[in-house]
GROMACS .gro file of N, CA, C and O in nm:
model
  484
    1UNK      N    1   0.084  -0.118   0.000
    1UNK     CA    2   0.000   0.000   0.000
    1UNK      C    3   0.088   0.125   0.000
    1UNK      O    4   0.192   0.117   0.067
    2UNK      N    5   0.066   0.227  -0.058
    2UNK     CA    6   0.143   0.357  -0.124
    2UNK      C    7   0.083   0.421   0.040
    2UNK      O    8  -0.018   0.381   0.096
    3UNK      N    9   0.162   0.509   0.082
    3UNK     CA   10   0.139   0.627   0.161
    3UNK      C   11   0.086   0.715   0.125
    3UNK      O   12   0.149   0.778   0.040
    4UNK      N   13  -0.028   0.762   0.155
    4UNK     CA   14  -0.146   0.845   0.115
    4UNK      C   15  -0.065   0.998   0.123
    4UNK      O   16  -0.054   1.076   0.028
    5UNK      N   17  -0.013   1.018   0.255
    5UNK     CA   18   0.083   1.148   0.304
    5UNK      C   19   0.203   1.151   0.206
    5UNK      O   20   0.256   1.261   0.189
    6UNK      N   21   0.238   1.077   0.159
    6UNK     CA   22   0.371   1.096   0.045
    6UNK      C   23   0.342   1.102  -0.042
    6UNK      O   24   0.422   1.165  -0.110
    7UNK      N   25   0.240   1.061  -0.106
    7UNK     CA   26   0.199   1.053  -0.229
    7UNK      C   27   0.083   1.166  -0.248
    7UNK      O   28  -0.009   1.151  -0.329
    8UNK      N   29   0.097   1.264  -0.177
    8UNK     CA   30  -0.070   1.392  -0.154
    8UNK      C   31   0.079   1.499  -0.176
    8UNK      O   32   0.089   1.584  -0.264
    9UNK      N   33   0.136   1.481  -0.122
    9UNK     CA   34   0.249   1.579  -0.076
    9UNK      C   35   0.348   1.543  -0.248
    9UNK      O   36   0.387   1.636  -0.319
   10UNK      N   37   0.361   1.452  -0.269
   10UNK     CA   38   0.481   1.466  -0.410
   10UNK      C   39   0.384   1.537  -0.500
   10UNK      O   40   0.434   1.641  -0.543
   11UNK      N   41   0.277   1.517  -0.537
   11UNK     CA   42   0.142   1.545  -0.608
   11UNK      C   43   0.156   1.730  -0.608
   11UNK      O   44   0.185   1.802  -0.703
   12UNK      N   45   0.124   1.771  -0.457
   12UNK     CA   46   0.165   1.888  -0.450
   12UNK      C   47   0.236   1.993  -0.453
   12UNK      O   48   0.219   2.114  -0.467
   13UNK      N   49   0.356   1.890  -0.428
   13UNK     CA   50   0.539   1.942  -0.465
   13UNK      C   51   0.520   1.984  -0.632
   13UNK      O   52   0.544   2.096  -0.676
   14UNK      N   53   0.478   1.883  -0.702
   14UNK     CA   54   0.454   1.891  -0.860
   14UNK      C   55   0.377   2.010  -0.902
   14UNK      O   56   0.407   2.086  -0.994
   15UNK      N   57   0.276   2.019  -0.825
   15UNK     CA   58   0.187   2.110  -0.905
   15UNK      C   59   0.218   2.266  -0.867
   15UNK      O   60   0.198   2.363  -0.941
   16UNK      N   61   0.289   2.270  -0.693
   16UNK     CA   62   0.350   2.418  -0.660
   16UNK      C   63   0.472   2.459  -0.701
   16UNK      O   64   0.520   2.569  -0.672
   17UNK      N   65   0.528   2.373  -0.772
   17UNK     CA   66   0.667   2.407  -0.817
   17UNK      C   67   0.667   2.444  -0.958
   17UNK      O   68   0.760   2.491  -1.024
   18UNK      N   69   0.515   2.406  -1.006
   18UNK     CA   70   0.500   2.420  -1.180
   18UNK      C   71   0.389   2.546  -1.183
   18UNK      O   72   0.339   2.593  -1.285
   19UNK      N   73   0.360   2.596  -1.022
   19UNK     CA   74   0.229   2.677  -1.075
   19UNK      C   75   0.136   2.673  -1.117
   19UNK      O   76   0.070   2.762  -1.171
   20UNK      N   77   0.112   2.541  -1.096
   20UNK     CA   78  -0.006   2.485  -1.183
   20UNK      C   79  -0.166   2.492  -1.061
   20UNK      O   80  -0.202   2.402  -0.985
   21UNK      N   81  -0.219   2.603  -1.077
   21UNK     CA   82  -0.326   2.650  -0.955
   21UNK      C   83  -0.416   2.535  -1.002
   21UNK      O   84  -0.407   2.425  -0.947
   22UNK      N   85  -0.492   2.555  -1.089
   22UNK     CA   86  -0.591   2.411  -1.093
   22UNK      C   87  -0.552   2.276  -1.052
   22UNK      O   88  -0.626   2.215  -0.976
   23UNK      N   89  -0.433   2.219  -1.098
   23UNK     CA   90  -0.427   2.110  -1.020
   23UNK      C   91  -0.387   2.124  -0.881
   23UNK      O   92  -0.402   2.028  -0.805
   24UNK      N   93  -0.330   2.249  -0.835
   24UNK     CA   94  -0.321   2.273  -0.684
   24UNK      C   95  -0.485   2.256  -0.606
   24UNK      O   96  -0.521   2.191  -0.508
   25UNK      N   97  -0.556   2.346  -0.698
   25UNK     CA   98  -0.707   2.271  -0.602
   25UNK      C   99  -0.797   2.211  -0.645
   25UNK      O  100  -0.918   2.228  -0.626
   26UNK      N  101  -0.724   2.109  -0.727
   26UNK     CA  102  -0.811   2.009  -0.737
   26UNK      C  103  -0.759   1.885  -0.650
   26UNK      O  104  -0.796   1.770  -0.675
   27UNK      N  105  -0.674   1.915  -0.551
   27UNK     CA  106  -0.551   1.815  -0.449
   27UNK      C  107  -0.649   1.856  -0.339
   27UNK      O  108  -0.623   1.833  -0.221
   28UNK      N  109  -0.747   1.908  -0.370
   28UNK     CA  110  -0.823   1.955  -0.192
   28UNK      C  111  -0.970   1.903  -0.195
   28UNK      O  112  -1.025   1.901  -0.305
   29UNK      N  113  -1.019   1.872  -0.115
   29UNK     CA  114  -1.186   1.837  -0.078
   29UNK      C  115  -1.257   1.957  -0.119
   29UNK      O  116  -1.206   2.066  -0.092
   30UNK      N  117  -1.368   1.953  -0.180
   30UNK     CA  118  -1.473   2.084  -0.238
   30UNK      C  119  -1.485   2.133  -0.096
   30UNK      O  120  -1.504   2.254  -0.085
   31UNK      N  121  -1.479   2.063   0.014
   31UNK     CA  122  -1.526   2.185   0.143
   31UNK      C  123  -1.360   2.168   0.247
   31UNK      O  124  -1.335   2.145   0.365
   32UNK      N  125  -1.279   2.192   0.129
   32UNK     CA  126  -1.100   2.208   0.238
   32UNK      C  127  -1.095   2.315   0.313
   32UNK      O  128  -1.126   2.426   0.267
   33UNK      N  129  -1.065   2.302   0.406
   33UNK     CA  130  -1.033   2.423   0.528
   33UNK      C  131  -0.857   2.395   0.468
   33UNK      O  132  -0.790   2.292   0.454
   34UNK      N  133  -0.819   2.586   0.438
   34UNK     CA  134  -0.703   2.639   0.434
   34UNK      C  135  -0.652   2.711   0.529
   34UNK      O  136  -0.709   2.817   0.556
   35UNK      N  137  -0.538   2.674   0.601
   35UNK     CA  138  -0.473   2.792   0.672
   35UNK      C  139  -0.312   2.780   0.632
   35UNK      O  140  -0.220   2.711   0.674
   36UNK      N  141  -0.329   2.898   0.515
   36UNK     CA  142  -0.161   2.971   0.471
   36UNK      C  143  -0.121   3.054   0.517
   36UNK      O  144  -0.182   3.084   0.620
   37UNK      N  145  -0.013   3.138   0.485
   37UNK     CA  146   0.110   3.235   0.572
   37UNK      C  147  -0.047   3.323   0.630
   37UNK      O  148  -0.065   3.329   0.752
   38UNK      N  149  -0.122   3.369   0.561
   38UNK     CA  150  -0.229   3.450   0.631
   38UNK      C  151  -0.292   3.430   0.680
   38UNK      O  152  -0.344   3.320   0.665
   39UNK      N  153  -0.355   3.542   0.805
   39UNK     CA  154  -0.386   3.525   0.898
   39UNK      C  155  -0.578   3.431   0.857
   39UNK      O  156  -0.643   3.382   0.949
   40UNK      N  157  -0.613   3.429   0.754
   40UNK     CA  158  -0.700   3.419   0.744
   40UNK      C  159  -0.754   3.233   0.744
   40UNK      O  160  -0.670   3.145   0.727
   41UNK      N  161  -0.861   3.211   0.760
   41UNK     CA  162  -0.884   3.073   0.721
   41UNK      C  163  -1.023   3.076   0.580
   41UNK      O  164  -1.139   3.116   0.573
   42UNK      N  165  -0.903   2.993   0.467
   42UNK     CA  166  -1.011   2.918   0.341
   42UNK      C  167  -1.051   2.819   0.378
   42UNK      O  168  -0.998   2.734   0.450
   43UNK      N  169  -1.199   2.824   0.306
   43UNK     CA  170  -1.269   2.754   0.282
   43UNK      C  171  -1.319   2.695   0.150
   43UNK      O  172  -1.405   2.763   0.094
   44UNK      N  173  -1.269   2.541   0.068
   44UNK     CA  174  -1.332   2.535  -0.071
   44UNK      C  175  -1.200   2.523  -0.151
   44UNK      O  176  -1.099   2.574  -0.101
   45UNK      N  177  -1.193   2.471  -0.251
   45UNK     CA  178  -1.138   2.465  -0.338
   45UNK      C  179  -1.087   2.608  -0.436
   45UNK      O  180  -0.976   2.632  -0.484
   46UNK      N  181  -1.240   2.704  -0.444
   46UNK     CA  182  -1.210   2.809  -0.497
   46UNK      C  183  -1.151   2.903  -0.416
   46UNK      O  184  -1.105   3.000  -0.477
   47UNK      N  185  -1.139   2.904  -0.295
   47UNK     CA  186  -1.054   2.992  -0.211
   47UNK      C  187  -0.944   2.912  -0.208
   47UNK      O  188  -0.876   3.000  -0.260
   48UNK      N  189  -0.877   2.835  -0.196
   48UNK     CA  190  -0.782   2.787  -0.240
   48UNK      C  191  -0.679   2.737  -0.375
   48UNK      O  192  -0.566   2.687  -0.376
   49UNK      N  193  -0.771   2.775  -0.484
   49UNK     CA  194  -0.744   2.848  -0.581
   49UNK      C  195  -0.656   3.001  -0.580
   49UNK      O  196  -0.538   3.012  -0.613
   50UNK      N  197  -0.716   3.078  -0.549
   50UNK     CA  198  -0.679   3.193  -0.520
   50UNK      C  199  -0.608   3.227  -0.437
   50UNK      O  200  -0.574   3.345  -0.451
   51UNK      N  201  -0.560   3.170  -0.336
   51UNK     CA  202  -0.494   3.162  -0.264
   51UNK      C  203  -0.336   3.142  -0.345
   51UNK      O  204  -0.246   3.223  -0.326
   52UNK      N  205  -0.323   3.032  -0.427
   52UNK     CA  206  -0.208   3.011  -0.479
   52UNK      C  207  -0.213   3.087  -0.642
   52UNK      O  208  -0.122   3.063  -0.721
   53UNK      N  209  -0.289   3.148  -0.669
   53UNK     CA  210  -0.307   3.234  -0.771
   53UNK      C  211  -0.215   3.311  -0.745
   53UNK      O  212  -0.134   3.344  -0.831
   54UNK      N  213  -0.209   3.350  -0.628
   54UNK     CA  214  -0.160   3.477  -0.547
   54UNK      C  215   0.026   3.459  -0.555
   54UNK      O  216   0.118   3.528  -0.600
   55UNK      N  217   0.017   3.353  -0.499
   55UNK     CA  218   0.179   3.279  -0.480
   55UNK      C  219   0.240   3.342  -0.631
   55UNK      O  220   0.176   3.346  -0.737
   56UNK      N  221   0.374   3.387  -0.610
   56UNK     CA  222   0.495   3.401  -0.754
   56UNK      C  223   0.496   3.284  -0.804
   56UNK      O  224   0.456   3.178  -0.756
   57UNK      N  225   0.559   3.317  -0.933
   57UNK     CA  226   0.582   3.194  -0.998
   57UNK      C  227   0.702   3.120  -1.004
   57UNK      O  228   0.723   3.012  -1.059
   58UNK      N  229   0.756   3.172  -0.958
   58UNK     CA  230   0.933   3.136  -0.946
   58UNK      C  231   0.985   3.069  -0.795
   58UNK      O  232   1.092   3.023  -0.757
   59UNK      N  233   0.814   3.095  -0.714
   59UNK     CA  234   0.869   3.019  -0.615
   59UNK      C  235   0.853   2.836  -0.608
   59UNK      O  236   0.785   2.776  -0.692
   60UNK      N  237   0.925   2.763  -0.494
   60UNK     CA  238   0.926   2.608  -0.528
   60UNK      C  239   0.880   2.573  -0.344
   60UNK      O  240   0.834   2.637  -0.249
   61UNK      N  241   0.913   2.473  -0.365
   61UNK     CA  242   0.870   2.406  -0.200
   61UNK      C  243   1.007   2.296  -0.223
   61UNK      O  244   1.060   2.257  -0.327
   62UNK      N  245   1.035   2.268  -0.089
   62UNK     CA  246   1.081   2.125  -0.064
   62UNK      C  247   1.059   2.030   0.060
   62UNK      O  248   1.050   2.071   0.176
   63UNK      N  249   1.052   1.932   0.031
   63UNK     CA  250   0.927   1.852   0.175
   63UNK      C  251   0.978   1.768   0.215
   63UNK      O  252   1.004   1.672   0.143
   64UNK      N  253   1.012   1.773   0.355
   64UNK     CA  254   1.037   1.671   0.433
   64UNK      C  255   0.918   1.594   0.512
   64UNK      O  256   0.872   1.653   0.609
   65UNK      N  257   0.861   1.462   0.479
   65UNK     CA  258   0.752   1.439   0.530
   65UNK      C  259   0.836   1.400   0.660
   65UNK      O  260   0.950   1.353   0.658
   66UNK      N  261   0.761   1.427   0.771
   66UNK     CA  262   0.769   1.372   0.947
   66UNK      C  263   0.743   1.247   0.959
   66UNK      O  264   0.818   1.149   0.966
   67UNK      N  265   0.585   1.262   0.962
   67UNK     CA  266   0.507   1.125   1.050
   67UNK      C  267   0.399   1.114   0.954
   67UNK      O  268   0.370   1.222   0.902
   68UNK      N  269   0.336   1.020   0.919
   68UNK     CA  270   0.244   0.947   0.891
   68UNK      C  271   0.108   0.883   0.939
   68UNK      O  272   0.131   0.807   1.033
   69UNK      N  273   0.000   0.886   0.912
   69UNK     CA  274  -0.102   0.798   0.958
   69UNK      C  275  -0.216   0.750   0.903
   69UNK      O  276  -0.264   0.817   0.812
   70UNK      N  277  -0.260   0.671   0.929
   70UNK     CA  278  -0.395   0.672   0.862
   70UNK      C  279  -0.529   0.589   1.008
   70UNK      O  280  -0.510   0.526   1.112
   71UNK      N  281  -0.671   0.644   0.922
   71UNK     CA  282  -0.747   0.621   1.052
   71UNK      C  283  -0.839   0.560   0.921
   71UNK      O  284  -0.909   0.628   0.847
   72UNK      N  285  -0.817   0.385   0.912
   72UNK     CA  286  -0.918   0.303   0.820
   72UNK      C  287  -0.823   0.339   0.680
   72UNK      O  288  -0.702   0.360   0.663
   73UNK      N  289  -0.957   0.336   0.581
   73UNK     CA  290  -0.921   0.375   0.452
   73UNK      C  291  -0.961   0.472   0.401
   73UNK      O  292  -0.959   0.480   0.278
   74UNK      N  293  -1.011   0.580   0.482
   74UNK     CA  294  -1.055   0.674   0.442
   74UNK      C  295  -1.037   0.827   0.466
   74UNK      O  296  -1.085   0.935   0.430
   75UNK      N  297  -0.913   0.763   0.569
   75UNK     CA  298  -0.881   0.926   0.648
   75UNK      C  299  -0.725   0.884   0.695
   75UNK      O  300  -0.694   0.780   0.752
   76UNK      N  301  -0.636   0.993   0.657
   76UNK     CA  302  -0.528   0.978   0.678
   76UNK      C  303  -0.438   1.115   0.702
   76UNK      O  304  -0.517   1.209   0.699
   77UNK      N  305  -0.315   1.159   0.722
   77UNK     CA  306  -0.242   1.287   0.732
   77UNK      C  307  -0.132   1.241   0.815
   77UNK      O  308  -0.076   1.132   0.827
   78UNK      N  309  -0.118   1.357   0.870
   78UNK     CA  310   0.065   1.355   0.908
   78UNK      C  311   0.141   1.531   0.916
   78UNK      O  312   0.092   1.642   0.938
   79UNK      N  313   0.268   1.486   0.888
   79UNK     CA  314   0.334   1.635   0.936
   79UNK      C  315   0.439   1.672   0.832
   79UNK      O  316   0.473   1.584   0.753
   80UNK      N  317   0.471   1.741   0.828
   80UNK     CA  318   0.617   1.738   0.708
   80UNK      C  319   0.682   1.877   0.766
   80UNK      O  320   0.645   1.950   0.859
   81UNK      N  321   0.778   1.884   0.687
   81UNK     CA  322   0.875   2.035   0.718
   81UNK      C  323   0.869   2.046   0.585
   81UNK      O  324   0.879   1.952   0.507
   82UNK      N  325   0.850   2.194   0.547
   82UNK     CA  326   0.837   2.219   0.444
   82UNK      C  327   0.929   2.374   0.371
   82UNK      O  328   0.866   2.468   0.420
   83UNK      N  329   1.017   2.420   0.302
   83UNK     CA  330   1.110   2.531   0.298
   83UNK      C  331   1.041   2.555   0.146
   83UNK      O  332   1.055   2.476   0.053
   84UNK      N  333   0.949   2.701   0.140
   84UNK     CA  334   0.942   2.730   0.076
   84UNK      C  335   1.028   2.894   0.003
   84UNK      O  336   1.055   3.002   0.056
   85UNK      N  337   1.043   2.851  -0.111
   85UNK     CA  338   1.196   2.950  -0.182
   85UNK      C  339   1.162   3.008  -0.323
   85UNK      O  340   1.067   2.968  -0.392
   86UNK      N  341   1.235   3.090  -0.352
   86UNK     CA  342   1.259   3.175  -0.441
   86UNK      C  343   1.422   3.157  -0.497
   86UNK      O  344   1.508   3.087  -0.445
   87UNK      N  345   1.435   3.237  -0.612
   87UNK     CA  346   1.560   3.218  -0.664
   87UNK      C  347   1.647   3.341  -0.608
   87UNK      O  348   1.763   3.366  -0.640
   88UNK      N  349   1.574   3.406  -0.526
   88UNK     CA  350   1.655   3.525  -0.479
   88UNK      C  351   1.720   3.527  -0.396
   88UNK      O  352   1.801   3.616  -0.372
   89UNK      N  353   1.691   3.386  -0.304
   89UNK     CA  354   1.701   3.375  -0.198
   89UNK      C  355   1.675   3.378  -0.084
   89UNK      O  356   1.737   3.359   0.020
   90UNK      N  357   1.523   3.419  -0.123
   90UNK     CA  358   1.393   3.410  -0.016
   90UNK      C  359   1.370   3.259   0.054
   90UNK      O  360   1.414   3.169  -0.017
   91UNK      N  361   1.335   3.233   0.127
   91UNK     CA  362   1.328   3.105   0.195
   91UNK      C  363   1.274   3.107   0.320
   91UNK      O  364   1.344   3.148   0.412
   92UNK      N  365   1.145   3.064   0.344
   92UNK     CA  366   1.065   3.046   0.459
   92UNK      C  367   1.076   2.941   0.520
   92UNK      O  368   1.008   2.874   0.441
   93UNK      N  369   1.126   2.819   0.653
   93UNK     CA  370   1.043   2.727   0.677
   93UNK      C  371   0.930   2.707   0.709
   93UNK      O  372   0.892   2.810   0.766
   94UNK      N  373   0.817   2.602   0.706
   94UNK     CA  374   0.734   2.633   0.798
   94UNK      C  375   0.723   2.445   0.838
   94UNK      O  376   0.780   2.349   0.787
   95UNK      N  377   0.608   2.457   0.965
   95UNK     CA  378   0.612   2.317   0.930
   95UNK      C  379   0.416   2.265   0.908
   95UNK      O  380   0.341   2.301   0.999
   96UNK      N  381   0.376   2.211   0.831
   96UNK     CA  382   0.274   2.184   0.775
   96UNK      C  383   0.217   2.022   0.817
   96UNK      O  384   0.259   1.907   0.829
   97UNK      N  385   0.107   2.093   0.828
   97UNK     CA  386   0.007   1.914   0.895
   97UNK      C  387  -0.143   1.934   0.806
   97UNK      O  388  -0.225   2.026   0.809
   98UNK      N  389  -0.140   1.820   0.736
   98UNK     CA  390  -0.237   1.786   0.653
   98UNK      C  391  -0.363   1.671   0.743
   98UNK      O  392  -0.319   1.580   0.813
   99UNK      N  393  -0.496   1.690   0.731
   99UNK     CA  394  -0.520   1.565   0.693
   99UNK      C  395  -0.606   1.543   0.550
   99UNK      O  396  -0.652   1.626   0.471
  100UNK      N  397  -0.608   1.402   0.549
  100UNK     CA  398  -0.649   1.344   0.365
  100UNK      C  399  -0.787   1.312   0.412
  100UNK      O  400  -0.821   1.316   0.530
  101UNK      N  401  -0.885   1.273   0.289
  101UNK     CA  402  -0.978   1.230   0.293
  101UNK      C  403  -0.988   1.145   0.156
  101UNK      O  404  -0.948   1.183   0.046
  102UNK      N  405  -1.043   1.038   0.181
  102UNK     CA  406  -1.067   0.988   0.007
  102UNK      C  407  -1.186   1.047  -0.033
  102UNK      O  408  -1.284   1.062   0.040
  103UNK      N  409  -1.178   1.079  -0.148
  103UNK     CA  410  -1.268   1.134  -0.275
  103UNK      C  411  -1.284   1.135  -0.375
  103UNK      O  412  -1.203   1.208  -0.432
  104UNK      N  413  -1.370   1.075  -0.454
  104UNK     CA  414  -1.416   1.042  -0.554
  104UNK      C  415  -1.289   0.964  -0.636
  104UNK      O  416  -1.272   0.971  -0.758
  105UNK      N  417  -1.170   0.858  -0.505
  105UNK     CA  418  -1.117   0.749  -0.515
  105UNK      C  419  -0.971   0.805  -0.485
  105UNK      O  420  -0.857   0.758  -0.494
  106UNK      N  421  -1.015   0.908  -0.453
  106UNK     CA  422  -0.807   0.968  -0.478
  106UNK      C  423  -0.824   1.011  -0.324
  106UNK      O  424  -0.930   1.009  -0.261
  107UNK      N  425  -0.691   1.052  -0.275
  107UNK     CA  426  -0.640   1.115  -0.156
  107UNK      C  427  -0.623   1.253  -0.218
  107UNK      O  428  -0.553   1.294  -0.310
  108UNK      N  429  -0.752   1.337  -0.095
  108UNK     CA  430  -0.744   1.484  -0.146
  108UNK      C  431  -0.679   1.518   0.025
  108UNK      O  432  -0.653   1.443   0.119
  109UNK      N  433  -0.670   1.666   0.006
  109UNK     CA  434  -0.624   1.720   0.158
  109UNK      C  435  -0.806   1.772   0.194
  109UNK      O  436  -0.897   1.819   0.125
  110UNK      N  437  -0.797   1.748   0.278
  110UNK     CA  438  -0.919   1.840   0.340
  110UNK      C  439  -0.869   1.892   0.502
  110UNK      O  440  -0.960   1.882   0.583
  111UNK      N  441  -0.822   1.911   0.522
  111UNK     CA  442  -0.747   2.050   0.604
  111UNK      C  443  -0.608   2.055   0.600
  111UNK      O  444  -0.548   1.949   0.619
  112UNK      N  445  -0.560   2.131   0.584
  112UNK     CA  446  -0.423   2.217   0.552
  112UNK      C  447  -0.383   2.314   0.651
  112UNK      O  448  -0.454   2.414   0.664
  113UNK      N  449  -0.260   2.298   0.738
  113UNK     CA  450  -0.210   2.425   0.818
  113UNK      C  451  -0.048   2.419   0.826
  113UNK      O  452   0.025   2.329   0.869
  114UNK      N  453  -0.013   2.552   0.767
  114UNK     CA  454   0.120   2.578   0.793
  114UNK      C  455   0.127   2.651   0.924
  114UNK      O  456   0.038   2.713   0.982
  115UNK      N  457   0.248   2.630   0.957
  115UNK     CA  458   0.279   2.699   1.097
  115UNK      C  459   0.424   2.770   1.065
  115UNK      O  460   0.519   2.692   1.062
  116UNK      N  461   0.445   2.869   1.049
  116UNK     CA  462   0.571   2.931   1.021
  116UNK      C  463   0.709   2.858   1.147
  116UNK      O  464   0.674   2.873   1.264
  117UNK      N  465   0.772   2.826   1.140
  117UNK     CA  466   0.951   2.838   1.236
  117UNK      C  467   0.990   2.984   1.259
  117UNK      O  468   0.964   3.084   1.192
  118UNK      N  469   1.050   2.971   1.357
  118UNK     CA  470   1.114   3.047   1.372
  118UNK      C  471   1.167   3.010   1.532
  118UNK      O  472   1.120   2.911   1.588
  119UNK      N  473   1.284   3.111   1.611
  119UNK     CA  474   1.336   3.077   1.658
  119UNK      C  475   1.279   3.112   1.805
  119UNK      O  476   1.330   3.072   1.910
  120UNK      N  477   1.136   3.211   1.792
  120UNK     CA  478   1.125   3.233   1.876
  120UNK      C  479   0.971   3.193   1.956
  120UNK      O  480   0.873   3.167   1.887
  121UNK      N  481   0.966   3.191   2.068
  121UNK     CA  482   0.832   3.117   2.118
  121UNK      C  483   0.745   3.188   2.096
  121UNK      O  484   0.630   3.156   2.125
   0.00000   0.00000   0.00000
């Protein structure tokens, strides 16, 4: 059996590193709860659309998945470290916890949260 969390996450590595916004939310549940660098929380596919609409194009990700899980066959997630970059030399860590849901046969995300690093509490 393939890892639902590695295989949601390479999927996404692919599609944020190519800019490719449609297949970025079509990787999410029609009712995905988003929480990115902003303070705000999405809801939906189409807010999460736009959300990475927003993102440059020159930026990439690189993913360290953590931990793993799954609850049955229908619900799964985990943790990763994630350094998202630019060619300028911009570079954020953050660290990101997904969980999956199956849908309409695939592993989508249906909640998403980055948590920025940093050094301080």
């Amino acid at each position: 059996m393939t890892d639902p969390m590695r295989e949601t996450l390479d999927r996404w590595k692919a599609a944020f590193d190519g800019h490719q916004v449609d297949a970025m939310a079509d990787l999410f549940t029609p009712d995905a709860l988003f929480q990115g660098f902003g303070p705000e929380v999405h809801a939906g596919r189409d807010a999460v659309r736009a959300y990475y609409e927003a993102v440059p194009d020159d930026r990439t990700a690189d993913v360290t998945v953590l931990t793993t899980y799954a609850i049955g066959d229908q619900v799964a997630g985990g943790f990763a470290d994630v350094v998202f970059r630019d060619p300028a030399g911009w570079a954020v860590p953050v660290h990101l916890s997904l969980v999956l849901r199956r849908d309409d046969g695939a592993w989508r995300i249906h909640q998403y949260h980055v948590s920025r690093i940093s050094a301080e509490h």
